[in-house]
Amino acid sequence: MIRALILAAGVLLVGCGGAVPDSPWVELSAPASGARVLDFVRVEDGVLAVGSIPTAHGRGPAAWHSGDGRRWRAVSVHPSSPYAFAAQLISAGRGDRIVALGQAFGGAHSNPRMTVWSGDADTLVEHPQVVEMFGGPKAIAVSGAAALGGTSLLVGGWDGPGGRYGAAVWTSADGAVWQRRADDPALTSAPGEQTGAADVTTGPSGFVLVGQTLTQGRSRPLQWISGDGVSWRRIELKGDDAVASRVGCDSSGCLVLGQTLGASPRTLCWTHADAAPVDGPAASVVDISQILRQGGEALAVTRLDGTAHLASLTANCTDWQDIPLPVRSADARIVALPDGLLVATTDDDGSRLWLRSETG
């Protein structure tokens, strides 16, 4: 389906002023004026978009549901804690319930302040937490959300046992009461190293987490697998002076995207733990935004020198083909719908939505 969506059509090159008339991309109405879409989650009857809307004091949390990407309705969001009213919903996952991670900046040092939300495609409710659950003097970061069955999971970093910063997870059975798990030997930093978690999703084996370990100034990519979010198995991926940044899975397996570090970074792709990484695009500055896998194909969203790029590739990490987006933007998110590919291109002032149908 991905190749049919992406390779079927003619001229795609566009400037900042909008799509050219014969572009296969069709611009759709934004979910709300000034909406910023930061993540998509597939739900049974369509797709959930999470992000933020402008408020009198900056941005506020928002989410929307659509059956087809064309018509959106606002999901009711209910913040309670002070930072929740200024949060953007940056990541979400769906199991028996939807879990979302909110982020606001504030306090004396303008550090990121985490909020957690759960619910369904009609309502998301914030569940206030004690400061020390996600913040306080031992906090490093909370960066992503996922859900599998009745378990909601957040990933990030924590000042773990022995005062060594390392990867950590938080789990919840109801989306409201959370337990931090920062002492699993597979996640935490051993003496002389520092682990870090970058992204989480779900796949055939359960939760899949990717990141890196830093030892003696050199970074090596890591993957962790867990069936329940509690016990983790650590897998070291091949590659030196590199990080694993994003993971995307379907029922047949997972693809991991990352990058090399140093003066000339390039994108890397791993098909499985024993495989050598396959090189992808290079740039002066490389950031990985998303990998979407479907069967034998995949789509990757990268940020090369500060600009979003979309590429198609095969499930063995080869045959990278650049797919120019309908407009130049700082970042993008994608989700596959039954009749096309939905894309949110995002800049500081908000997001624009685009659909590319299977017929082009």
XYZ file of C-alpha atoms in Angstrom:
360
model
C 0.000 0.000 0.000
C 2.773 2.446 0.872
C 4.425 2.208 -2.542
C 1.053 2.595 -4.214
C 0.418 5.739 -2.199
C 3.812 7.263 -2.726
C 5.123 6.251 -6.119
C 1.969 6.605 -8.187
C 2.150 10.294 -8.950
C 3.800 13.042 -10.917
C 5.408 16.313 -9.963
C 5.723 16.924 -6.226
C 8.169 19.789 -5.906
C 6.676 22.748 -4.075
C 7.826 25.993 -2.539
C 6.719 27.672 0.647
C 3.597 29.108 -0.960
C 1.610 25.849 -1.236
C 1.168 22.798 -3.426
C 1.396 23.053 -7.193
C -1.864 22.376 -9.080
C -0.912 18.868 -10.271
C 0.415 17.724 -6.890
C -1.009 14.388 -5.683
C -1.306 15.940 -2.219
C -4.676 17.423 -1.299
C -4.711 19.932 1.554
C -7.384 19.266 4.167
C -8.887 21.580 6.730
C -6.931 21.766 9.976
C -8.663 20.311 13.040
C -8.814 23.812 14.574
C -7.418 27.277 13.910
C -3.728 27.290 14.805
C -3.777 23.585 15.699
C -0.419 21.900 16.105
C -0.545 18.137 15.452
C 2.348 16.346 17.166
C 1.304 12.681 17.024
C -1.226 10.367 15.396
C -2.734 7.203 16.865
C -4.869 4.746 14.928
C -8.139 3.884 16.668
C -10.821 1.392 15.697
C -12.939 3.879 13.761
C -10.247 6.161 12.365
C -7.410 8.217 13.789
C -6.714 10.349 16.848
C -4.491 13.417 16.508
C -2.929 14.997 19.602
C -1.156 18.314 20.015
C -2.167 21.822 21.051
C -4.114 24.950 20.178
C -3.332 28.635 20.775
C -4.547 30.105 24.057
C -4.427 33.547 25.619
C -1.226 32.535 27.431
C 0.531 30.435 24.773
C -0.578 26.897 23.898
C -3.018 24.475 25.492
C -3.659 20.716 25.175
C -5.917 19.475 22.386
C -6.889 16.281 20.589
C -9.159 15.475 17.661
C -10.796 12.389 16.170
C -11.520 11.676 12.510
C -12.800 8.703 10.591
C -11.185 9.738 7.311
C -8.796 12.665 7.964
C -11.167 15.096 6.298
C -13.680 15.837 9.027
C -12.499 16.298 12.590
C -14.239 16.673 15.908
C -12.592 17.914 19.072
C -11.912 15.400 21.810
C -12.873 16.737 25.222
C -9.704 17.358 27.269
C -9.812 17.904 31.033
C -6.647 19.379 32.612
C -6.404 19.660 36.381
C -2.867 20.553 37.483
C -1.438 24.021 36.693
C 1.020 22.846 34.034
C -1.622 20.741 32.288
C -3.459 23.856 31.122
C -0.303 24.939 29.246
C 0.715 21.475 28.011
C 1.068 20.213 24.489
C 0.238 16.533 23.972
C 3.449 15.236 22.402
C 3.008 11.449 22.320
C 0.194 8.922 22.596
C -0.449 5.191 22.526
C -3.502 2.969 22.402
C -4.213 -0.277 24.221
C -7.414 -0.913 26.144
C -7.346 2.854 26.675
C -5.536 5.793 25.117
C -2.589 7.201 27.063
C -1.058 10.578 26.210
C 1.999 12.449 27.427
C 1.774 16.214 27.868
C 4.654 18.638 28.118
C 4.769 22.233 29.315
C 7.699 24.441 30.220
C 7.847 26.509 33.380
C 9.155 26.984 36.862
C 12.303 28.777 37.892
C 14.407 27.087 35.210
C 11.718 26.645 32.486
C 12.297 22.896 32.546
C 9.844 20.544 30.806
C 6.940 19.631 33.092
C 5.264 16.297 32.346
C 1.552 15.574 32.563
C -0.184 12.248 31.894
C -3.610 11.766 30.362
C -5.804 8.799 29.585
C -9.221 8.095 28.122
C -10.700 7.294 24.749
C -11.527 8.936 21.426
C -14.183 11.064 23.137
C -12.465 12.262 26.321
C -8.928 12.593 27.681
C -8.482 13.322 31.393
C -5.288 14.485 33.064
C -4.225 12.562 36.158
C -2.113 14.822 38.421
C 0.970 13.182 39.905
C 3.219 13.992 42.822
C 6.229 16.010 41.678
C 8.681 13.216 42.441
C 6.954 10.715 40.119
C 8.245 12.347 36.915
C 10.184 15.363 38.236
C 12.313 16.508 41.111
C 16.075 16.262 41.612
C 16.409 12.776 40.061
C 14.423 13.538 36.912
C 16.071 13.464 33.483
C 13.242 13.346 30.934
C 10.006 11.654 29.906
C 9.811 11.366 26.136
C 7.252 8.880 24.829
C 4.045 6.951 25.463
C 2.736 3.550 24.402
C 0.011 1.150 25.484
C -0.560 -2.568 25.136
C -3.678 -4.280 26.443
C -4.320 -2.970 29.935
C -0.797 -1.583 30.446
C 0.086 2.053 29.751
C 3.780 2.879 29.554
C 5.941 6.006 29.491
C 9.678 6.070 28.762
C 12.470 8.462 29.620
C 15.481 8.803 31.879
C 16.084 8.818 35.615
C 18.928 9.174 38.097
C 18.895 5.522 38.988
C 20.716 3.248 41.423
C 24.110 4.485 42.510
C 23.479 7.956 41.088
C 23.948 6.832 37.469
C 21.638 8.418 34.896
C 19.914 5.830 32.744
C 16.843 4.691 30.850
C 13.643 4.257 32.834
C 9.991 3.375 32.296
C 6.761 4.149 34.114
C 3.784 1.763 33.994
C 0.118 2.049 34.894
C -2.812 -0.365 34.927
C -5.438 2.386 34.781
C -3.699 5.448 33.295
C -4.001 7.282 36.619
C -1.733 5.569 39.173
C 1.832 5.176 37.938
C 4.860 3.221 39.095
C 8.380 4.220 38.140
C 10.719 1.375 37.173
C 14.248 2.746 37.185
C 16.096 -0.202 38.691
C 15.817 -2.944 36.047
C 19.438 -3.961 35.302
C 18.583 -4.223 31.602
C 17.597 -0.529 31.493
C 19.786 1.175 34.058
C 23.369 2.246 33.599
C 26.068 -0.142 34.725
C 29.284 1.305 36.171
C 31.111 3.194 33.436
C 28.152 3.606 31.087
C 25.060 5.763 30.587
C 21.946 4.375 28.928
C 19.263 6.507 27.333
C 15.791 5.827 25.937
C 14.579 7.658 22.822
C 11.352 6.046 21.563
C 8.829 3.333 22.365
C 6.119 1.472 20.477
C 4.472 -1.948 20.466
C 5.211 -4.887 18.199
C 4.764 -8.662 17.924
C 6.885 -9.263 21.048
C 5.294 -6.548 23.178
C 6.773 -3.177 24.038
C 9.828 -2.139 21.982
C 12.148 0.566 23.263
C 15.189 2.018 21.491
C 18.041 4.258 22.566
C 21.745 4.010 23.240
C 24.512 3.397 25.716
C 27.456 5.755 26.144
C 30.700 4.114 27.249
C 34.137 5.762 27.256
C 32.846 8.552 25.048
C 31.451 6.219 22.371
C 27.766 5.635 21.753
C 26.265 2.294 20.724
C 22.624 1.719 19.695
C 20.344 -0.350 21.913
C 16.938 -1.993 21.732
C 14.880 -3.344 24.633
C 11.928 -5.771 24.465
C 9.294 -6.418 27.126
C 6.088 -8.417 27.060
C 4.623 -6.655 30.089
C 6.515 -3.355 30.504
C 8.056 -4.630 33.751
C 10.823 -7.080 32.787
C 13.075 -5.992 29.928
C 15.552 -7.739 27.667
C 18.439 -5.615 26.392
C 19.708 -6.090 22.832
C 22.788 -4.312 21.498
C 22.429 -3.348 17.843
C 25.383 -3.337 15.482
C 27.090 -0.024 14.833
C 29.670 2.131 16.564
C 29.286 5.796 17.531
C 25.582 5.675 16.672
C 22.181 5.954 18.345
C 18.824 4.285 17.745
C 16.186 7.015 17.658
C 12.827 5.669 16.400
C 11.133 2.308 16.031
C 8.116 1.305 13.964
C 6.401 -2.089 14.029
C 3.580 -4.018 12.433
C 2.437 -7.600 12.884
C 5.412 -8.915 10.882
C 8.199 -7.149 12.763
C 9.945 -3.867 13.492
C 12.318 -1.428 11.827
C 14.661 0.784 13.835
C 15.960 4.115 12.588
C 18.888 5.987 14.043
C 21.936 7.917 13.010
C 25.677 8.104 13.244
C 27.257 10.752 15.426
C 30.147 13.010 14.605
C 30.968 15.559 11.939
C 29.121 13.890 9.022
C 25.974 12.204 10.395
C 23.875 9.856 8.285
C 20.661 7.953 8.807
C 20.886 4.284 9.785
C 18.262 1.548 9.539
C 18.205 -1.842 11.296
C 15.959 -4.737 10.266
C 16.742 -6.875 13.325
C 19.227 -7.170 16.138
C 21.822 -9.243 14.268
C 21.782 -7.156 11.101
C 24.339 -4.538 10.196
C 22.770 -1.090 9.778
C 21.915 0.128 6.279
C 22.844 3.699 5.409
C 20.136 6.220 4.584
C 20.201 9.964 3.840
C 22.979 12.162 5.211
C 23.109 15.852 6.130
C 25.019 18.269 8.313
C 22.332 17.801 10.993
C 20.218 14.618 11.098
C 17.172 14.053 13.325
C 14.743 11.139 13.081
C 11.041 11.919 13.550
C 9.137 8.730 12.672
C 9.219 5.314 11.016
C 5.969 3.756 9.782
C 6.139 0.102 8.766
C 3.476 -1.789 6.829
C 4.338 -5.271 5.587
C 7.238 -5.209 3.167
C 7.457 -1.429 2.993
C 7.999 1.564 5.242
C 7.944 5.336 5.334
C 10.478 7.411 7.240
C 10.184 11.032 8.335
C 13.542 12.677 8.976
C 14.681 16.221 9.653
C 17.731 17.014 7.547
C 19.363 20.365 8.278
C 16.186 21.484 10.036
C 13.727 20.568 7.251
C 11.284 17.654 7.236
C 11.780 14.944 4.597
C 9.672 11.917 3.699
C 11.208 8.776 2.204
C 9.956 5.345 1.241
C 12.063 2.236 1.770
C 11.652 -1.501 1.769
C 11.395 -3.590 4.934
C 15.019 -4.694 4.464
C 16.078 -1.035 4.841
C 17.060 -0.622 1.183
C 15.776 1.287 -1.838
C 15.401 4.666 -0.122
C 13.426 7.062 -2.311
C 12.904 10.699 -1.358
C 9.265 11.795 -1.535
C 9.053 15.609 -1.522
C 6.421 16.812 0.895
C 3.714 19.198 -0.325
C 5.290 22.150 1.515
C 8.568 22.898 3.214
C 8.216 22.515 6.984
C 10.246 22.045 10.134
C 8.719 18.669 11.006
C 6.006 16.207 9.980
C 3.991 13.255 11.229
C 2.282 10.589 9.124
C -0.400 7.942 9.519
C -1.792 5.454 6.996
C -5.568 5.487 6.549
C -7.577 2.956 4.517
C -7.827 5.323 1.538
C -4.571 7.240 1.753
C -1.640 8.691 3.634
C -2.386 11.515 6.077
C 0.446 13.964 6.772
C 0.711 16.828 9.245
C 3.435 19.333 8.348
C 4.278 21.494 11.340
C 5.968 24.819 11.983
C 5.902 27.238 14.918
C 2.526 28.702 13.974
C 0.731 25.362 13.619
C 0.183 22.381 11.348
C -1.271 21.827 7.897
C -2.943 18.549 6.971
C -2.514 16.739 3.653
C -3.948 13.558 2.180
C -2.515 11.479 -0.608
C -5.032 8.969 -1.886
C -4.115 5.503 -3.127
C -5.151 6.540 -6.610
C -2.808 9.558 -6.470
